[in-house]
Short mmCIF file of C-alpha atoms and ligand atoms in Angstrom, two decimals:
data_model
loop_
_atom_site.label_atom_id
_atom_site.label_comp_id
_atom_site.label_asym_id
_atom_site.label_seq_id
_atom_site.Cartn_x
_atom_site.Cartn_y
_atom_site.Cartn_z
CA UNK A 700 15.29 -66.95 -2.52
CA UNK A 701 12.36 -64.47 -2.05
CA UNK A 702 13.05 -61.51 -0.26
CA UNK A 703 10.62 -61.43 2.33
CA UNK A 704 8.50 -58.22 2.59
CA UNK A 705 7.30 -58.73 6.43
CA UNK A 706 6.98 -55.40 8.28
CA UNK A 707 8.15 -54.56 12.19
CA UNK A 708 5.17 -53.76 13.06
CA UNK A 709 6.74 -51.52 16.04
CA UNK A 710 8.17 -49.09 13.40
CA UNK A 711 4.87 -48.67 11.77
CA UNK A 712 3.42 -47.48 15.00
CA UNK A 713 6.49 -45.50 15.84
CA UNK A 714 5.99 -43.15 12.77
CA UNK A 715 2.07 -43.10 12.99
CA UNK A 716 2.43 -41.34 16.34
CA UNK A 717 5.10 -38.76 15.39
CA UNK A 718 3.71 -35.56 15.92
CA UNK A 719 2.18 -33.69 12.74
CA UNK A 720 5.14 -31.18 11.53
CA UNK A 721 4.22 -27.77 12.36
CA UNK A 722 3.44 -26.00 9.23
CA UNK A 723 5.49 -22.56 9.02
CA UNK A 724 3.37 -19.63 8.34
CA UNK A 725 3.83 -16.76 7.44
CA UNK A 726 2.70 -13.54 9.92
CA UNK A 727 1.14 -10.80 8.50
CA UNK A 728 0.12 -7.65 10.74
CA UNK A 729 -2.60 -5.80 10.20
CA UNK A 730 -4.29 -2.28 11.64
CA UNK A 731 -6.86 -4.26 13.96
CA UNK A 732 -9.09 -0.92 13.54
CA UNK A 733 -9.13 2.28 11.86
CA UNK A 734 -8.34 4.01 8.52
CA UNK A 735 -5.89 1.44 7.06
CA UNK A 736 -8.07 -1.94 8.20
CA UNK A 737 -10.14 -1.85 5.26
CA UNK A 738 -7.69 -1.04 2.59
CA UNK A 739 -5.28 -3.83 3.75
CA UNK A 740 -7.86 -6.30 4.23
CA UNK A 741 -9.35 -5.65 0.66
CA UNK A 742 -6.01 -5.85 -0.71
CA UNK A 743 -5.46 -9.34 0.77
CA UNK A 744 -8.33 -10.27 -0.64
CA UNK A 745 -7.56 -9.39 -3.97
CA UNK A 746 -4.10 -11.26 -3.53
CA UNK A 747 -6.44 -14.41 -3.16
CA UNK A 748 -6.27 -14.52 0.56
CA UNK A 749 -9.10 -15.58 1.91
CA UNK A 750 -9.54 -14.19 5.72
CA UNK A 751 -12.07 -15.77 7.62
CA UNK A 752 -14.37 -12.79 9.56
CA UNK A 753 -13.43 -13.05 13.29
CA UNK A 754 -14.74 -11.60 16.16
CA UNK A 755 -12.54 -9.52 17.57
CA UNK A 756 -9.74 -11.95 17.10
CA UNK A 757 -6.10 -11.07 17.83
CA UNK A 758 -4.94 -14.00 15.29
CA UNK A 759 -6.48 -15.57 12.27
CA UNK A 760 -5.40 -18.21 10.19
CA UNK A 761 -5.53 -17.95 7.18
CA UNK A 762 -7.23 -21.56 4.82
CA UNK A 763 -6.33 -20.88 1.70
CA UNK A 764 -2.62 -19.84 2.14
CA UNK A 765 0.00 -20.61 4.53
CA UNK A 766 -0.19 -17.22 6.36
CA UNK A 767 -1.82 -16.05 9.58
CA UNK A 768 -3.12 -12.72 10.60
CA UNK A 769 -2.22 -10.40 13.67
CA UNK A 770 -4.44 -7.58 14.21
CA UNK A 771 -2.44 -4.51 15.77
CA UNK A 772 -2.44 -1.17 16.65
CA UNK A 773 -0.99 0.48 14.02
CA UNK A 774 1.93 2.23 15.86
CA UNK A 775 3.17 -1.38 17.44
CA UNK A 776 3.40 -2.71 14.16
CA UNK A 777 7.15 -1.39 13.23
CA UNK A 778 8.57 -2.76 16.39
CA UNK A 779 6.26 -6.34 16.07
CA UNK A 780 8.21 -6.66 12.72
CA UNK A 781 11.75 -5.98 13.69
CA UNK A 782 11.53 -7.97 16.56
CA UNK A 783 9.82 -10.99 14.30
CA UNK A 784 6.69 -11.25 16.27
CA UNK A 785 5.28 -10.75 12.49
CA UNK A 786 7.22 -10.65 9.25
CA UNK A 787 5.46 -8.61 7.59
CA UNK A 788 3.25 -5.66 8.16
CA UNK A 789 0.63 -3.28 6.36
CA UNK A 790 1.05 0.51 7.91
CA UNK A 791 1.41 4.42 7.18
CA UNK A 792 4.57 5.34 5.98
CA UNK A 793 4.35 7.80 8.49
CA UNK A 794 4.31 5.00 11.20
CA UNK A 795 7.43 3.70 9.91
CA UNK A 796 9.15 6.78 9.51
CA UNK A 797 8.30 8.12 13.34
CA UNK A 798 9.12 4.82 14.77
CA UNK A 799 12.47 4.31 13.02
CA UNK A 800 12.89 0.74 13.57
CA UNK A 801 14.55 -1.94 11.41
CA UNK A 802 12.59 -2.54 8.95
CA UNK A 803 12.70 -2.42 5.34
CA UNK A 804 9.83 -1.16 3.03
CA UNK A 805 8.99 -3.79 0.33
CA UNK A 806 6.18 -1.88 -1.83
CA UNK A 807 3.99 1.31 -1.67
CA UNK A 808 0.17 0.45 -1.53
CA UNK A 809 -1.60 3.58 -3.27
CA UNK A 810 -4.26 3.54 -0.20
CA UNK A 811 -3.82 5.40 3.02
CA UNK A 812 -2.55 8.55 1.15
CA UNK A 813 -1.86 11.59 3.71
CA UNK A 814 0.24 14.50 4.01
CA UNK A 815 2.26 15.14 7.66
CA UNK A 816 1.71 19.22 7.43
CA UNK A 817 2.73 22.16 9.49
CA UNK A 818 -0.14 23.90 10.18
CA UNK A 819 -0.88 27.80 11.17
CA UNK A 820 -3.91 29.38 12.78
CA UNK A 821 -5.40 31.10 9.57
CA UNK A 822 -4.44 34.62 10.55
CA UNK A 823 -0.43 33.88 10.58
CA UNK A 824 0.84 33.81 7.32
CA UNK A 825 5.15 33.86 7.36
CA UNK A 826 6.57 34.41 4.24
CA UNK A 827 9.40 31.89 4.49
CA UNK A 828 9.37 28.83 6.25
CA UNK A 829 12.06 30.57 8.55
CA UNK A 830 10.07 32.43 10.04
CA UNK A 831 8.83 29.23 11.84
CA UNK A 832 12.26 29.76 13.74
CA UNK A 833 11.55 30.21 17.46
CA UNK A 834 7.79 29.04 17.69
CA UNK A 835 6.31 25.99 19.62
CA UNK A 836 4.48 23.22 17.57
CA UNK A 837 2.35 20.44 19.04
CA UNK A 838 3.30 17.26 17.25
CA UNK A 839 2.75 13.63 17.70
CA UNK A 840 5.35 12.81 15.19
CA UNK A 841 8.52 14.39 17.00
CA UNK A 842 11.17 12.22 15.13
CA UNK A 843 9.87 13.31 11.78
CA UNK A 844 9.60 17.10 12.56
CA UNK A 845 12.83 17.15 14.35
CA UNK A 846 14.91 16.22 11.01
CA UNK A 847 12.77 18.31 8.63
CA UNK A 848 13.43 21.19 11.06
CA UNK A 849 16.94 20.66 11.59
CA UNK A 850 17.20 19.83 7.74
CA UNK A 851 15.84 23.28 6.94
CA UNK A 852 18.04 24.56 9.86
CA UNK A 853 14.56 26.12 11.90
CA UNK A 854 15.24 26.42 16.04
CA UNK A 855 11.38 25.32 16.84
CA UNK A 856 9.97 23.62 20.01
CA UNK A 857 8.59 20.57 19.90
CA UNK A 858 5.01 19.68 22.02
CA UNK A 859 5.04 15.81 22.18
CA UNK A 860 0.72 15.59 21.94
CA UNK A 861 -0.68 11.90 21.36
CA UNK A 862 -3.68 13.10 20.51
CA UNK A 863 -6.52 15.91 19.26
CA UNK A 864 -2.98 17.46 18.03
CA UNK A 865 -5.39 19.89 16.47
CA UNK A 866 -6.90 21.77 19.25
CA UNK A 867 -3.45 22.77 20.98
CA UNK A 868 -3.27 26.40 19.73
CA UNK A 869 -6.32 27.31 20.40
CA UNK A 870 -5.76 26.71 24.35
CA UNK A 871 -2.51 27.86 23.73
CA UNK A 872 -0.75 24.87 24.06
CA UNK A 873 1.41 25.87 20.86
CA UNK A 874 1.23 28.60 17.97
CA UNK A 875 1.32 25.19 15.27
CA UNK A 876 1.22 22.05 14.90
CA UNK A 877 2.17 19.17 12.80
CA UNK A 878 -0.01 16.45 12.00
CA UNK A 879 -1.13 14.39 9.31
CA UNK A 880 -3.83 15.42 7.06
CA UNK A 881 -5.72 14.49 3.98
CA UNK A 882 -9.00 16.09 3.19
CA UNK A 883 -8.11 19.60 5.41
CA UNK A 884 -11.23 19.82 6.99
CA UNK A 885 -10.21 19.05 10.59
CA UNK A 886 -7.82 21.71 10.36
CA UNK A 887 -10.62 23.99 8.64
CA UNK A 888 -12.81 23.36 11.46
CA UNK A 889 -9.93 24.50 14.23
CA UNK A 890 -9.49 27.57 12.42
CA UNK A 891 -6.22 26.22 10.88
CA UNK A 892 -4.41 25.74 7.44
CA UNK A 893 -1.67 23.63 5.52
CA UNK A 894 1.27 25.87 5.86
CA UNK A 895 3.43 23.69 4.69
CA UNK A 896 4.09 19.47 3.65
CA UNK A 897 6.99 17.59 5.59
CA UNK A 898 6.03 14.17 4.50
CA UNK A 899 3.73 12.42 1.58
CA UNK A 900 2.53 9.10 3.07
CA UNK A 901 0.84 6.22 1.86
CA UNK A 902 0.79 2.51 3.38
CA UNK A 903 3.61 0.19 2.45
CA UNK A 904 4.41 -3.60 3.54
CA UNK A 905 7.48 -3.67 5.41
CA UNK A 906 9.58 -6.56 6.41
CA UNK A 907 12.22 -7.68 8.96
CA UNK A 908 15.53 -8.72 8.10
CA UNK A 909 15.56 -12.42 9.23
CA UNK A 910 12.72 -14.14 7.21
CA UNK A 911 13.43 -18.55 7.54
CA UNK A 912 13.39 -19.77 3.67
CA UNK A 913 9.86 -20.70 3.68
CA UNK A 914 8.57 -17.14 4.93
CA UNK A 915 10.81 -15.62 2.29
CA UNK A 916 9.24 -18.30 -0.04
CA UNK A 917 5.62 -17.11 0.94
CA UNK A 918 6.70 -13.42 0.97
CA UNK A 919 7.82 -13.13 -2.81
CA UNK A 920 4.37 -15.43 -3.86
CA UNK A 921 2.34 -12.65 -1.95
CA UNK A 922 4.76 -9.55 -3.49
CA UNK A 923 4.06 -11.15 -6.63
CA UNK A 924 0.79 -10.87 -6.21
CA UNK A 925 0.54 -7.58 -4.86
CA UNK A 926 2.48 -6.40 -7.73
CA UNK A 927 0.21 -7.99 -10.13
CA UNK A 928 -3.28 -6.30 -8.78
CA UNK A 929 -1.59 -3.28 -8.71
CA UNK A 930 -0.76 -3.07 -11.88
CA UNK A 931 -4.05 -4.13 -13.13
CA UNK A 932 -5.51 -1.54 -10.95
CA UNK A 933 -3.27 1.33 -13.37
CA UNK A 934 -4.01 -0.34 -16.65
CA UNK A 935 -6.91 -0.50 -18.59
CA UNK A 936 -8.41 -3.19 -21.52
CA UNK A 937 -8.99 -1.38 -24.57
CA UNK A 938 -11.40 -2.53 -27.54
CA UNK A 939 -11.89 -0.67 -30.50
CA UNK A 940 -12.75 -0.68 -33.95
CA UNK A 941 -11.18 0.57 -37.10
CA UNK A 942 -11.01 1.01 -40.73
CA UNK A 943 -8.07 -1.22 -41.95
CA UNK A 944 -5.97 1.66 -43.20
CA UNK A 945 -5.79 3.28 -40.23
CA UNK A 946 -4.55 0.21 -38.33
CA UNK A 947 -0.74 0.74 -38.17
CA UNK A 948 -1.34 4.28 -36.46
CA UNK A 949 -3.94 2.88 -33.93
CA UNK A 950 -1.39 0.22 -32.89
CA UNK A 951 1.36 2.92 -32.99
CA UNK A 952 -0.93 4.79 -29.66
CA UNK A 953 -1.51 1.22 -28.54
CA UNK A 954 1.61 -0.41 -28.16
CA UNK A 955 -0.12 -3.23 -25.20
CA UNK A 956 1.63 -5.34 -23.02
CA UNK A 957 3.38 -7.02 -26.03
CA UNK A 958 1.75 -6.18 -29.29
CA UNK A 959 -2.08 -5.36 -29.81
CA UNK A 960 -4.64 -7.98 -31.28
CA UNK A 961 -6.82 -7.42 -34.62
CA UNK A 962 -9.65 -9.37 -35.02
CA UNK A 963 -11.50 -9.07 -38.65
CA UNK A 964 -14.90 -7.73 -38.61
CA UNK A 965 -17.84 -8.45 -40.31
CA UNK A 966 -17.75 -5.72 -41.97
CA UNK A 967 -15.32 -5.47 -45.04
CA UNK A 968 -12.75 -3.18 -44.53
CA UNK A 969 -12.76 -3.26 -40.59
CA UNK A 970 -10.76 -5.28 -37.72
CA UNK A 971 -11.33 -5.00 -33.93
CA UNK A 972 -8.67 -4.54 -31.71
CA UNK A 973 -8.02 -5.54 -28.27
CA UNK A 974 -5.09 -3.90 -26.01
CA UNK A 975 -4.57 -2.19 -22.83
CA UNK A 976 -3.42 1.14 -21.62
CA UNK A 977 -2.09 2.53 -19.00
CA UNK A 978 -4.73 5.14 -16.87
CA UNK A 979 -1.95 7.84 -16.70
CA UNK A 980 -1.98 7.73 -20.72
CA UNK A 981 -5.81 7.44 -20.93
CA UNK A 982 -7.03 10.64 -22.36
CA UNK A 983 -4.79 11.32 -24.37
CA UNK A 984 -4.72 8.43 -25.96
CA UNK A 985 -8.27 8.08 -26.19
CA UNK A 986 -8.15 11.58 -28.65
CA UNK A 987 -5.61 10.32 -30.87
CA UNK A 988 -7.65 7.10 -31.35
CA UNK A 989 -10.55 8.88 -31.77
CA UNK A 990 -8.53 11.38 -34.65
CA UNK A 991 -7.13 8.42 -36.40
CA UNK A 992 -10.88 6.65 -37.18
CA UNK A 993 -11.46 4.40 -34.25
CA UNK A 994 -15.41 3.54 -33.50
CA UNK A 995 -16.96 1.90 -30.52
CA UNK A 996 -14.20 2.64 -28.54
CA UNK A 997 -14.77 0.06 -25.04
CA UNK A 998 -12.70 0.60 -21.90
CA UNK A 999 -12.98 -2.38 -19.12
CA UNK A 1000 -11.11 -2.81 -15.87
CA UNK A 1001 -8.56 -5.93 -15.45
CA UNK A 1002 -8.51 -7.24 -12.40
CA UNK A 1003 -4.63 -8.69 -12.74
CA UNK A 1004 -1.91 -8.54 -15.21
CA UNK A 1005 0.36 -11.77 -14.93
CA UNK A 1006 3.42 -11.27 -17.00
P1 ATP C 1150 -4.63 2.80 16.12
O1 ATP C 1150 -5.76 2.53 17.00
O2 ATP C 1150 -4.29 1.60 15.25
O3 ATP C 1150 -3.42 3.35 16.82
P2 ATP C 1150 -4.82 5.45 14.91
O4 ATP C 1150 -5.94 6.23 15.48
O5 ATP C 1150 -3.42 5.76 15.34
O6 ATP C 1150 -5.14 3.89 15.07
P3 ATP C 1150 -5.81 5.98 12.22
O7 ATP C 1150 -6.42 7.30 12.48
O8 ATP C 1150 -6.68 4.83 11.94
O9 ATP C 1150 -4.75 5.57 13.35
O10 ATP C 1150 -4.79 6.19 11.02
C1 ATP C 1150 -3.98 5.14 10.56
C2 ATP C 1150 -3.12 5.63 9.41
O11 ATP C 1150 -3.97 6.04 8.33
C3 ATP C 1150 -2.24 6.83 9.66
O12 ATP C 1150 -1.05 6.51 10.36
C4 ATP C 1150 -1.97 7.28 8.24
O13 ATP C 1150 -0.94 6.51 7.67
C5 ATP C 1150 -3.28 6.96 7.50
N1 ATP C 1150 -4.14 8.15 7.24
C6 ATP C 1150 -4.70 8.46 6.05
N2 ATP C 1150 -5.41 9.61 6.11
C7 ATP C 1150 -5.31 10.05 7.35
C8 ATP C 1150 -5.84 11.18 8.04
N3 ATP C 1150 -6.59 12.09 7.44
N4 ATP C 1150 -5.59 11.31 9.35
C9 ATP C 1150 -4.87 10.35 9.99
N5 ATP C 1150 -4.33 9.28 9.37
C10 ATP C 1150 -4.52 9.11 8.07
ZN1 ZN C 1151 -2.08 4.62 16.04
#
């Protein structure tokens, strides 16, 4: 007998009005305005991540990846993470550091670079950093300077500022203070110098502890990502050309990702050859190619390396 195919057509309604699964996305937080915005937001967009431009938007979703965006201030952005309001977050080192929460840093993001200093109005110059023992410094980074200070066993009091940290000895608020710098000139401008460097910050991603398995999923395809622009952004593509017999020491400066390519030339005698190098290397290299014959030497930025 046939086996009869009929459907109950109450089942097939059933399942065409279950609601739409919720798609799980993955919540990235961002510095909604100020010096790390920009750098975060470019680097998402070299990852691929296409964030439409908002107005003013607390959260944006994200189209082209299963992710949405919070926009924070940057000192709520330790605490949003460990308590899973985001999973991830872009923010100062610094941040992370002062806030102590629990959080773990994935990857340092080479933007955002600053120094938390000690610094001295210009005329007081101690000749040991115990001689800071006894003075009062203006800080809005307590938590940091405590440790280095106990660390280095110095007896200092701490001002707890939250901001214009700067201008608090010269109404005699403190005799230093600690805050972060990068260029100098807002200390140079207060009559102040950089005494001395407790911390070297840059922004990192951090993460909380208790991603589901999709988050974790769309975590490592970002990291992976991140990883890859970043190491396009130290490495360089390298074309050159070069007189045949001089090919096995040009490859020896040039050892490439895996091995360099040689193209023939034209020209009898000659090859072209392609590789990359990293920017640390660059000069150096460069002279020794140069030394061992190599002509038309052409240096070109990658945008990512996918190994
Ligand atoms: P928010 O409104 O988000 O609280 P903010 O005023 O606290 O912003 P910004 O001044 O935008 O913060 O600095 C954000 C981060 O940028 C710092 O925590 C630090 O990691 C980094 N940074 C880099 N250079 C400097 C600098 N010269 N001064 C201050 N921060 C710097
Ligand atoms: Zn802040």
């Amino acid at each position: 007998m046939k086996a009869t195919t009929k459907r109950n057509p109450k089942a097939t309604l059933s399942t065409s009005q279950e609601a739409p699964r919720k798609v799980e996305k993955l919540r990235i937080a961002v510095q909604k305005s100020g010096r790390l915005n920009e750098g975060s937001m470019k680097l998402l967009k070299e990852c691929g991540i296409d964030v439409p431009a908002g107005n003013n938007q607390l959260k944006i979703s994200v189209d082209n990846f299963d992710a949405e965006i919070l926009f924070l201030r940057d000192d709520d952005i330790p605490e949003y993470v460990q308590d899973g309001v985001a999973d991830i977050g872009f923010v100062g080192e610094n941040v992370v550091l002062e806030k102590n929460k629990d959080t773990k840093i994935l990857e340092r993001l080479g933007y955002g670079k600053c120094r938390l200093s000690i610094a001295l109005p210009k005329g007081k110059k101690p000749k040991s950093i115990q001689e800071l023992d006894g003075i009062k410094i203006a800080t809005s980074y307590p938590f940091i300077l405590k440790k280095w200070l106990k660390q280095n066993k110095i007896n200092a009091d701490i001002h707890v500022i939250s901001g214009s940290v700067e201008i608090a000895p010269r109404i005699g608020l403190a005799d230093a203070i600690c805050d972060l710098v990068s260029s100098g000139s807002t200390l140079f401008s207060n009559e102040l110098y950089e005494y001395q460097i407790i911390l070297k910050s840059e922004a990192v991603l951090i993460s909380g502890n208790n991603l589901s398995k999709r988050r974790q999923e769309l975590l490592d395809q970002l990291l992976f990502r991140i990883r890859s622009v970043k190491k396009a952004k130290y490495t360089k593509y390298v074309l050159l050309n070069a007189p045949n017999e001089n090919l096995e020491t040009i490859c020896k400066y040039l050892p490439g990702i895996s091995s360099p390519t040689i193209v023939p030339l034209a020209k009898e005698g000659w090859s072209s050859v392609h590789s990359v190098i990293s920017e640390n290397d660059f000069w150096n290299v460069i002279e020794k190619l140069k030394a061992a014959g190599a002509e038309g030497i052409l240096i070109l930025p990658i945008e990512k390396i996918i190994e």
